[in-house]
C-alpha cells in the first residue's frame, strides 16, 4: 500500500538530471545531458533521463542534497486510519524498510513546465516487485472479527503500476525562482500481494492466523476500500520529499530553455 514511496526516487532523479547546480556553495554534478523544456522532445528526454538515473541514485543517493540511497528505503513511521462499512481500523507501522525501488520502470512522461505558475508532471510507472518489513500496531475490525495487536509484519507486492501526478508553482527565494509542489496524487494498482504479520489478534495465535488468512484471501477488496483514504497519506509523505529537491534546484536549471 505504500508504493507511493517510490516517488522519492523520481524526486531527486528530476533534480539532478539536468545541470550542475550551485546553491549555498554546493555543486551538484551533471549526470546527463539537460532536457530542454521548450524542445518538442522534452518528454521523451525526461523519460530517458529518469530511467537512467533511478538505479544509480536509488542505490547511492545524492550526497550534495543530503539524500542517502533509497533502496532499501527506511520509513521511521507511517500512520493510516480507515472507517467505512464493515471495516474500520487504525494502523501504525514503524522502522520499516522498503526494497525494490531500484527496479522501477518509467513507462511514459507527460508534462507542462513552460508556465512556472502552473507546472504539471505526470509519470506512468511500473514496479515489478516491492518488499516491506517492519513493526506494526493496529486496532480495528473486519466485520465481526476484531483485529487488535502488535508485532512484526512483512509484505511482498508485484506488478505495481500507477501514475504520479505533480502540480507546482513558482516561488522566489533570494532572487532565484524555484518550483514548489503543492499537489501530489497517485492511485497505485497492485498485480499480486502476500502479507505476513505476527499477533494480529493480541495473544491468540489461532485467531491471528484466521485474520491473516482472511487478509491474504481478500486483500484486493480491502485495498480498494482503503485506497481513497490512503491517497491523502501518500500526498503528505511525498510532497516534503519532492520539495526537498525542487526547492533546492533553481527552476531554470531544473528545466532549462534552449540557448539562442
PDB file of C-alpha atoms in Angstrom:
ATOM      1  CA  UNK A   1       0.000   0.000   0.000  1.00  0.00           C
ATOM      2  CA  UNK A   2       2.968   2.301   0.342  1.00  0.00           C
ATOM      3  CA  UNK A   3       4.183   2.114  -3.249  1.00  0.00           C
ATOM      4  CA  UNK A   4       3.967   5.937  -3.207  1.00  0.00           C
ATOM      5  CA  UNK A   5       7.403   5.889  -1.575  1.00  0.00           C
ATOM      6  CA  UNK A   6       8.868   5.135  -4.969  1.00  0.00           C
ATOM      7  CA  UNK A   7       8.117   8.758  -5.749  1.00  0.00           C
ATOM      8  CA  UNK A   8      11.165   9.689  -3.692  1.00  0.00           C
ATOM      9  CA  UNK A   9      13.275   8.155  -6.430  1.00  0.00           C
ATOM     10  CA  UNK A  10      11.621  10.311  -9.064  1.00  0.00           C
ATOM     11  CA  UNK A  11      12.055  13.450  -6.966  1.00  0.00           C
ATOM     12  CA  UNK A  12      15.804  13.516  -6.790  1.00  0.00           C
ATOM     13  CA  UNK A  13      16.182  11.972 -10.257  1.00  0.00           C
ATOM     14  CA  UNK A  14      14.476  15.015 -11.717  1.00  0.00           C
ATOM     15  CA  UNK A  15      16.545  17.319  -9.575  1.00  0.00           C
ATOM     16  CA  UNK A  16      19.978  16.190 -10.621  1.00  0.00           C
ATOM     17  CA  UNK A  17      19.266  15.119 -14.157  1.00  0.00           C
ATOM     18  CA  UNK A  18      19.564  18.384 -15.971  1.00  0.00           C
ATOM     19  CA  UNK A  19      22.502  20.562 -14.922  1.00  0.00           C
ATOM     20  CA  UNK A  20      25.244  21.199 -12.451  1.00  0.00           C
ATOM     21  CA  UNK A  21      23.726  23.448  -9.812  1.00  0.00           C
ATOM     22  CA  UNK A  22      25.429  25.629  -7.264  1.00  0.00           C
ATOM     23  CA  UNK A  23      23.423  26.730  -4.250  1.00  0.00           C
ATOM     24  CA  UNK A  24      24.922  27.820  -0.963  1.00  0.00           C
ATOM     25  CA  UNK A  25      28.355  26.912  -2.262  1.00  0.00           C
ATOM     26  CA  UNK A  26      27.344  23.315  -3.004  1.00  0.00           C
ATOM     27  CA  UNK A  27      27.801  21.906  -6.505  1.00  0.00           C
ATOM     28  CA  UNK A  28      25.625  19.096  -7.813  1.00  0.00           C
ATOM     29  CA  UNK A  29      27.372  17.194 -10.601  1.00  0.00           C
ATOM     30  CA  UNK A  30      25.884  16.940 -14.076  1.00  0.00           C
ATOM     31  CA  UNK A  31      24.926  13.304 -14.612  1.00  0.00           C
ATOM     32  CA  UNK A  32      23.332  13.541 -18.050  1.00  0.00           C
ATOM     33  CA  UNK A  33      22.541  15.917 -20.874  1.00  0.00           C
ATOM     34  CA  UNK A  34      19.914  18.524 -19.948  1.00  0.00           C
ATOM     35  CA  UNK A  35      16.328  18.173 -21.132  1.00  0.00           C
ATOM     36  CA  UNK A  36      15.292  21.471 -22.763  1.00  0.00           C
ATOM     37  CA  UNK A  37      11.799  22.444 -21.668  1.00  0.00           C
ATOM     38  CA  UNK A  38      10.870  24.200 -24.942  1.00  0.00           C
ATOM     39  CA  UNK A  39      12.045  21.247 -27.042  1.00  0.00           C
ATOM     40  CA  UNK A  40       9.444  19.011 -28.759  1.00  0.00           C
ATOM     41  CA  UNK A  41      11.429  16.037 -27.446  1.00  0.00           C
ATOM     42  CA  UNK A  42      11.315  17.181 -23.821  1.00  0.00           C
ATOM     43  CA  UNK A  43       9.030  14.406 -22.548  1.00  0.00           C
ATOM     44  CA  UNK A  44      10.991  11.674 -24.303  1.00  0.00           C
ATOM     45  CA  UNK A  45      14.241  13.118 -22.946  1.00  0.00           C
ATOM     46  CA  UNK A  46      12.842  13.314 -19.436  1.00  0.00           C
ATOM     47  CA  UNK A  47      11.635   9.719 -19.583  1.00  0.00           C
ATOM     48  CA  UNK A  48      15.043   8.508 -20.729  1.00  0.00           C
ATOM     49  CA  UNK A  49      16.897  10.557 -18.124  1.00  0.00           C
ATOM     50  CA  UNK A  50      14.725   9.484 -15.201  1.00  0.00           C
ATOM     51  CA  UNK A  51      15.043   5.842 -16.189  1.00  0.00           C
ATOM     52  CA  UNK A  52      18.816   6.167 -16.450  1.00  0.00           C
ATOM     53  CA  UNK A  53      19.164   7.832 -13.059  1.00  0.00           C
ATOM     54  CA  UNK A  54      16.801   5.706 -10.978  1.00  0.00           C
ATOM     55  CA  UNK A  55      19.114   2.713 -10.353  1.00  0.00           C
ATOM     56  CA  UNK A  56      22.138   4.997  -9.985  1.00  0.00           C
ATOM     57  CA  UNK A  57      20.664   7.162  -7.240  1.00  0.00           C
ATOM     58  CA  UNK A  58      18.380   4.579  -5.657  1.00  0.00           C
ATOM     59  CA  UNK A  59      21.485   2.731  -4.550  1.00  0.00           C
ATOM     60  CA  UNK A  60      23.995   5.535  -3.927  1.00  0.00           C
ATOM     61  CA  UNK A  61      21.870   8.600  -3.143  1.00  0.00           C
ATOM     62  CA  UNK A  62      22.821  12.226  -3.790  1.00  0.00           C
ATOM     63  CA  UNK A  63      25.299  13.424  -1.148  1.00  0.00           C
ATOM     64  CA  UNK A  64      25.057  17.029  -2.396  1.00  0.00           C
ATOM     65  CA  UNK A  65      21.356  17.058  -1.469  1.00  0.00           C
ATOM     66  CA  UNK A  66      21.899  15.161   1.784  1.00  0.00           C
ATOM     67  CA  UNK A  67      19.973  12.222   0.316  1.00  0.00           C
ATOM     68  CA  UNK A  68      21.050   8.692   1.052  1.00  0.00           C
ATOM     69  CA  UNK A  69      20.287   5.723  -1.167  1.00  0.00           C
ATOM     70  CA  UNK A  70      16.611   4.814  -1.414  1.00  0.00           C
ATOM     71  CA  UNK A  71      16.916   1.070  -1.897  1.00  0.00           C
ATOM     72  CA  UNK A  72      16.325  -0.030   0.760  1.00  0.00           C
ATOM     73  CA  UNK A  73      14.242   2.934   1.892  1.00  0.00           C
ATOM     74  CA  UNK A  74      13.865   3.445   5.633  1.00  0.00           C
ATOM     75  CA  UNK A  75      10.466   4.689   6.803  1.00  0.00           C
ATOM     76  CA  UNK A  76      10.512   5.581  10.517  1.00  0.00           C
ATOM     77  CA  UNK A  77       6.725   5.788  10.849  1.00  0.00           C
ATOM     78  CA  UNK A  78       3.534   5.646   8.792  1.00  0.00           C
ATOM     79  CA  UNK A  79       0.004   6.059  10.200  1.00  0.00           C
ATOM     80  CA  UNK A  80      -3.197   5.108   8.407  1.00  0.00           C
ATOM     81  CA  UNK A  81      -6.798   5.422   9.616  1.00  0.00           C
ATOM     82  CA  UNK A  82      -9.825   3.928   7.898  1.00  0.00           C
ATOM     83  CA  UNK A  83     -13.514   3.707   8.648  1.00  0.00           C
ATOM     84  CA  UNK A  84     -16.159   2.545   6.222  1.00  0.00           C
ATOM     85  CA  UNK A  85     -18.915  -0.036   6.270  1.00  0.00           C
ATOM     86  CA  UNK A  86     -17.895  -3.306   7.873  1.00  0.00           C
ATOM     87  CA  UNK A  87     -14.220  -2.391   8.057  1.00  0.00           C
ATOM     88  CA  UNK A  88     -12.571   0.123  10.343  1.00  0.00           C
ATOM     89  CA  UNK A  89      -9.216   0.472  11.951  1.00  0.00           C
ATOM     90  CA  UNK A  90      -6.087   2.430  12.752  1.00  0.00           C
ATOM     91  CA  UNK A  91      -2.634   1.171  11.992  1.00  0.00           C
ATOM     92  CA  UNK A  92       0.870   2.419  12.744  1.00  0.00           C
ATOM     93  CA  UNK A  93       3.954   0.879  11.197  1.00  0.00           C
ATOM     94  CA  UNK A  94       7.430   1.771  12.389  1.00  0.00           C
ATOM     95  CA  UNK A  95      11.040   1.116  11.485  1.00  0.00           C
ATOM     96  CA  UNK A  96      10.068  -0.207   8.084  1.00  0.00           C
ATOM     97  CA  UNK A  97      12.282  -0.960   5.120  1.00  0.00           C
ATOM     98  CA  UNK A  98      11.111  -0.926   1.514  1.00  0.00           C
ATOM     99  CA  UNK A  99      13.164  -2.863  -1.038  1.00  0.00           C
ATOM    100  CA  UNK A 100      12.856  -2.941  -4.801  1.00  0.00           C
ATOM    101  CA  UNK A 101      12.657   0.759  -5.758  1.00  0.00           C
ATOM    102  CA  UNK A 102      15.774   0.494  -7.926  1.00  0.00           C
ATOM    103  CA  UNK A 103      13.792  -1.728 -10.302  1.00  0.00           C
ATOM    104  CA  UNK A 104      11.276   0.995 -11.159  1.00  0.00           C
ATOM    105  CA  UNK A 105      10.402   1.305 -14.860  1.00  0.00           C
ATOM    106  CA  UNK A 106       9.254   4.599 -16.379  1.00  0.00           C
ATOM    107  CA  UNK A 107       6.523   3.879 -18.934  1.00  0.00           C
ATOM    108  CA  UNK A 108       5.630   7.394 -20.065  1.00  0.00           C
ATOM    109  CA  UNK A 109       6.041  11.063 -19.145  1.00  0.00           C
ATOM    110  CA  UNK A 110       3.690  13.967 -19.835  1.00  0.00           C
ATOM    111  CA  UNK A 111       4.489  17.494 -18.771  1.00  0.00           C
ATOM    112  CA  UNK A 112       3.621  21.176 -18.892  1.00  0.00           C
ATOM    113  CA  UNK A 113       6.577  23.057 -17.448  1.00  0.00           C
ATOM    114  CA  UNK A 114       6.834  26.183 -19.614  1.00  0.00           C
ATOM    115  CA  UNK A 115       4.454  28.126 -17.372  1.00  0.00           C
ATOM    116  CA  UNK A 116       6.164  28.386 -13.958  1.00  0.00           C
ATOM    117  CA  UNK A 117       2.848  29.293 -12.320  1.00  0.00           C
ATOM    118  CA  UNK A 118       1.156  26.059 -13.426  1.00  0.00           C
ATOM    119  CA  UNK A 119       3.650  23.243 -13.694  1.00  0.00           C
ATOM    120  CA  UNK A 120       2.245  19.744 -14.254  1.00  0.00           C
ATOM    121  CA  UNK A 121       4.160  16.470 -14.410  1.00  0.00           C
ATOM    122  CA  UNK A 122       2.642  13.031 -14.948  1.00  0.00           C
ATOM    123  CA  UNK A 123       4.793   9.907 -14.860  1.00  0.00           C
ATOM    124  CA  UNK A 124       3.438   6.414 -15.574  1.00  0.00           C
ATOM    125  CA  UNK A 125       5.461   3.769 -13.749  1.00  0.00           C
ATOM    126  CA  UNK A 126       5.819   0.050 -13.134  1.00  0.00           C
ATOM    127  CA  UNK A 127       7.437  -1.505 -10.094  1.00  0.00           C
ATOM    128  CA  UNK A 128       7.993  -5.205 -10.786  1.00  0.00           C
ATOM    129  CA  UNK A 129       8.481  -6.068  -7.119  1.00  0.00           C
ATOM    130  CA  UNK A 130       8.413  -4.422  -3.689  1.00  0.00           C
ATOM    131  CA  UNK A 131       9.170  -5.923  -0.308  1.00  0.00           C
ATOM    132  CA  UNK A 132       8.234  -4.368   3.044  1.00  0.00           C
ATOM    133  CA  UNK A 133       9.154  -5.338   6.586  1.00  0.00           C
ATOM    134  CA  UNK A 134       8.967  -3.656   9.967  1.00  0.00           C
ATOM    135  CA  UNK A 135       6.889  -3.497  13.124  1.00  0.00           C
ATOM    136  CA  UNK A 136       3.230  -2.593  13.465  1.00  0.00           C
ATOM    137  CA  UNK A 137       0.458  -1.792  15.899  1.00  0.00           C
ATOM    138  CA  UNK A 138      -3.194  -1.802  14.872  1.00  0.00           C
ATOM    139  CA  UNK A 139      -6.724  -1.982  16.179  1.00  0.00           C
ATOM    140  CA  UNK A 140      -9.972  -2.352  14.309  1.00  0.00           C
ATOM    141  CA  UNK A 141     -12.392  -4.904  12.923  1.00  0.00           C
ATOM    142  CA  UNK A 142     -13.304  -6.700   9.727  1.00  0.00           C
ATOM    143  CA  UNK A 143     -16.985  -7.419  10.170  1.00  0.00           C
ATOM    144  CA  UNK A 144     -17.289  -9.367  13.419  1.00  0.00           C
ATOM    145  CA  UNK A 145     -13.583 -10.210  13.517  1.00  0.00           C
ATOM    146  CA  UNK A 146     -11.779  -7.880  15.903  1.00  0.00           C
ATOM    147  CA  UNK A 147      -8.178  -7.219  14.931  1.00  0.00           C
ATOM    148  CA  UNK A 148      -6.028  -5.785  17.683  1.00  0.00           C
ATOM    149  CA  UNK A 149      -2.381  -6.494  18.130  1.00  0.00           C
ATOM    150  CA  UNK A 150       1.210  -5.567  17.599  1.00  0.00           C
ATOM    151  CA  UNK A 151       4.185  -7.402  16.202  1.00  0.00           C
ATOM    152  CA  UNK A 152       6.276  -7.652  13.060  1.00  0.00           C
ATOM    153  CA  UNK A 153       4.951  -7.580   9.523  1.00  0.00           C
ATOM    154  CA  UNK A 154       6.120  -8.258   6.007  1.00  0.00           C
ATOM    155  CA  UNK A 155       4.649  -7.873   2.548  1.00  0.00           C
ATOM    156  CA  UNK A 156       5.592  -8.824  -0.995  1.00  0.00           C
ATOM    157  CA  UNK A 157       3.929  -6.994  -3.873  1.00  0.00           C
ATOM    158  CA  UNK A 158       4.382  -7.489  -7.598  1.00  0.00           C
ATOM    159  CA  UNK A 159       3.483  -5.584 -10.778  1.00  0.00           C
ATOM    160  CA  UNK A 160       2.644  -2.270  -9.135  1.00  0.00           C
ATOM    161  CA  UNK A 161       1.506   0.324 -11.668  1.00  0.00           C
ATOM    162  CA  UNK A 162       0.230   3.871 -11.480  1.00  0.00           C
ATOM    163  CA  UNK A 163       0.731   7.500 -12.409  1.00  0.00           C
ATOM    164  CA  UNK A 164       2.415  10.157 -10.310  1.00  0.00           C
ATOM    165  CA  UNK A 165       0.651  13.487 -10.822  1.00  0.00           C
ATOM    166  CA  UNK A 166       2.536  16.545  -9.599  1.00  0.00           C
ATOM    167  CA  UNK A 167       1.348  20.139  -9.680  1.00  0.00           C
ATOM    168  CA  UNK A 168       3.617  23.027  -8.789  1.00  0.00           C
ATOM    169  CA  UNK A 169       4.028  26.781  -8.883  1.00  0.00           C
ATOM    170  CA  UNK A 170       6.904  29.247  -8.788  1.00  0.00           C
ATOM    171  CA  UNK A 171       8.323  30.671  -5.582  1.00  0.00           C
ATOM    172  CA  UNK A 172      11.175  33.178  -5.396  1.00  0.00           C
ATOM    173  CA  UNK A 173      13.880  32.833  -2.757  1.00  0.00           C
ATOM    174  CA  UNK A 174      16.794  35.286  -2.598  1.00  0.00           C
ATOM    175  CA  UNK A 175      16.055  36.432  -6.140  1.00  0.00           C
ATOM    176  CA  UNK A 176      16.071  32.868  -7.548  1.00  0.00           C
ATOM    177  CA  UNK A 177      12.992  31.075  -8.920  1.00  0.00           C
ATOM    178  CA  UNK A 178      12.137  27.577  -7.708  1.00  0.00           C
ATOM    179  CA  UNK A 179       9.222  25.241  -8.186  1.00  0.00           C
ATOM    180  CA  UNK A 180       7.139  24.273  -5.156  1.00  0.00           C
ATOM    181  CA  UNK A 181       4.973  21.171  -5.395  1.00  0.00           C
ATOM    182  CA  UNK A 182       1.542  21.871  -3.922  1.00  0.00           C
ATOM    183  CA  UNK A 183      -0.327  18.754  -5.082  1.00  0.00           C
ATOM    184  CA  UNK A 184       0.665  15.130  -5.471  1.00  0.00           C
ATOM    185  CA  UNK A 185      -1.638  12.279  -6.448  1.00  0.00           C
ATOM    186  CA  UNK A 186      -1.102   8.581  -7.068  1.00  0.00           C
ATOM    187  CA  UNK A 187      -3.523   5.658  -7.100  1.00  0.00           C
ATOM    188  CA  UNK A 188      -1.320   2.580  -7.467  1.00  0.00           C
ATOM    189  CA  UNK A 189      -2.704  -0.744  -8.630  1.00  0.00           C
ATOM    190  CA  UNK A 190      -1.136  -3.989  -7.441  1.00  0.00           C
ATOM    191  CA  UNK A 191      -0.878  -7.136  -9.512  1.00  0.00           C
ATOM    192  CA  UNK A 192      -0.486  -9.509  -6.585  1.00  0.00           C
ATOM    193  CA  UNK A 193       0.370  -9.341  -2.889  1.00  0.00           C
ATOM    194  CA  UNK A 194       1.222 -11.595   0.026  1.00  0.00           C
ATOM    195  CA  UNK A 195       1.224 -10.461   3.650  1.00  0.00           C
ATOM    196  CA  UNK A 196       2.681 -11.782   6.887  1.00  0.00           C
ATOM    197  CA  UNK A 197       2.130 -10.482  10.405  1.00  0.00           C
ATOM    198  CA  UNK A 198       2.527 -11.858  13.897  1.00  0.00           C
ATOM    199  CA  UNK A 199      -0.003 -11.430  16.696  1.00  0.00           C
ATOM    200  CA  UNK A 200      -2.806  -9.800  14.691  1.00  0.00           C
ATOM    201  CA  UNK A 201      -5.293 -10.784  17.389  1.00  0.00           C
ATOM    202  CA  UNK A 202      -3.402  -9.952  20.537  1.00  0.00           C
ATOM    203  CA  UNK A 203      -2.400 -13.091  22.421  1.00  0.00           C
ATOM    204  CA  UNK A 204      -4.476 -15.511  20.307  1.00  0.00           C
ATOM    205  CA  UNK A 205      -2.377 -17.378  17.781  1.00  0.00           C
ATOM    206  CA  UNK A 206      -5.299 -19.269  16.228  1.00  0.00           C
ATOM    207  CA  UNK A 207      -7.392 -16.147  15.601  1.00  0.00           C
ATOM    208  CA  UNK A 208      -4.303 -14.295  14.403  1.00  0.00           C
ATOM    209  CA  UNK A 209      -3.844 -16.951  11.730  1.00  0.00           C
ATOM    210  CA  UNK A 210      -7.532 -16.710  10.786  1.00  0.00           C
ATOM    211  CA  UNK A 211      -7.207 -12.939  10.389  1.00  0.00           C
ATOM    212  CA  UNK A 212      -4.021 -13.273   8.328  1.00  0.00           C
ATOM    213  CA  UNK A 213      -5.621 -15.880   6.075  1.00  0.00           C
ATOM    214  CA  UNK A 214      -8.579 -13.553   5.543  1.00  0.00           C
ATOM    215  CA  UNK A 215      -6.301 -10.648   4.651  1.00  0.00           C
ATOM    216  CA  UNK A 216      -4.340 -12.709   2.134  1.00  0.00           C
ATOM    217  CA  UNK A 217      -7.505 -14.071   0.570  1.00  0.00           C
ATOM    218  CA  UNK A 218      -9.356 -10.758   0.312  1.00  0.00           C
ATOM    219  CA  UNK A 219      -6.502  -8.228   0.265  1.00  0.00           C
ATOM    220  CA  UNK A 220      -7.637  -6.726  -3.041  1.00  0.00           C
ATOM    221  CA  UNK A 221     -11.100  -5.884  -1.690  1.00  0.00           C
ATOM    222  CA  UNK A 222      -9.556  -4.410   1.459  1.00  0.00           C
ATOM    223  CA  UNK A 223      -7.022  -2.435  -0.549  1.00  0.00           C
ATOM    224  CA  UNK A 224      -9.617  -0.901  -2.876  1.00  0.00           C
ATOM    225  CA  UNK A 225     -11.753   0.080   0.106  1.00  0.00           C
ATOM    226  CA  UNK A 226      -8.839   1.760   1.883  1.00  0.00           C
ATOM    227  CA  UNK A 227      -7.209   3.374  -1.166  1.00  0.00           C
ATOM    228  CA  UNK A 228      -9.178   6.660  -1.135  1.00  0.00           C
ATOM    229  CA  UNK A 229      -8.111   7.198   2.486  1.00  0.00           C
ATOM    230  CA  UNK A 230      -4.529   6.238   1.732  1.00  0.00           C
ATOM    231  CA  UNK A 231      -4.231   8.741  -1.129  1.00  0.00           C
ATOM    232  CA  UNK A 232      -4.194  11.697   1.254  1.00  0.00           C
ATOM    233  CA  UNK A 233      -1.469   9.969   3.230  1.00  0.00           C
ATOM    234  CA  UNK A 234       0.564   9.489   0.052  1.00  0.00           C
ATOM    235  CA  UNK A 235       0.415  13.238  -0.559  1.00  0.00           C
ATOM    236  CA  UNK A 236       1.539  14.100   2.970  1.00  0.00           C
ATOM    237  CA  UNK A 237       4.529  11.757   2.747  1.00  0.00           C
ATOM    238  CA  UNK A 238       5.617  12.537  -0.804  1.00  0.00           C
ATOM    239  CA  UNK A 239       5.353  16.342  -1.010  1.00  0.00           C
ATOM    240  CA  UNK A 240       8.018  17.139   1.624  1.00  0.00           C
ATOM    241  CA  UNK A 241      10.447  14.778  -0.108  1.00  0.00           C
ATOM    242  CA  UNK A 242       9.745  16.305  -3.509  1.00  0.00           C
ATOM    243  CA  UNK A 243      10.102  19.837  -2.224  1.00  0.00           C
ATOM    244  CA  UNK A 244      13.382  18.959  -0.579  1.00  0.00           C
ATOM    245  CA  UNK A 245      14.586  18.690  -4.159  1.00  0.00           C
ATOM    246  CA  UNK A 246      12.506  21.202  -6.096  1.00  0.00           C
ATOM    247  CA  UNK A 247      13.233  23.965  -3.588  1.00  0.00           C
ATOM    248  CA  UNK A 248      16.961  23.263  -3.821  1.00  0.00           C
ATOM    249  CA  UNK A 249      17.453  23.287  -7.592  1.00  0.00           C
ATOM    250  CA  UNK A 250      16.563  26.554  -9.419  1.00  0.00           C
ATOM    251  CA  UNK A 251      13.734  26.261 -11.934  1.00  0.00           C
ATOM    252  CA  UNK A 252      15.803  27.405 -14.921  1.00  0.00           C
ATOM    253  CA  UNK A 253      18.452  24.794 -14.182  1.00  0.00           C
ATOM    254  CA  UNK A 254      15.959  22.070 -13.433  1.00  0.00           C
ATOM    255  CA  UNK A 255      14.137  22.736 -16.721  1.00  0.00           C
ATOM    256  CA  UNK A 256      16.408  24.949 -18.869  1.00  0.00           C
ATOM    257  CA  UNK A 257      15.430  26.744 -22.052  1.00  0.00           C
ATOM    258  CA  UNK A 258      17.261  26.294 -25.319  1.00  0.00           C
ATOM    259  CA  UNK A 259      20.097  28.755 -25.773  1.00  0.00           C
ATOM    260  CA  UNK A 260      19.707  31.196 -28.668  1.00  0.00           C
TER     261      UNK A 260
END
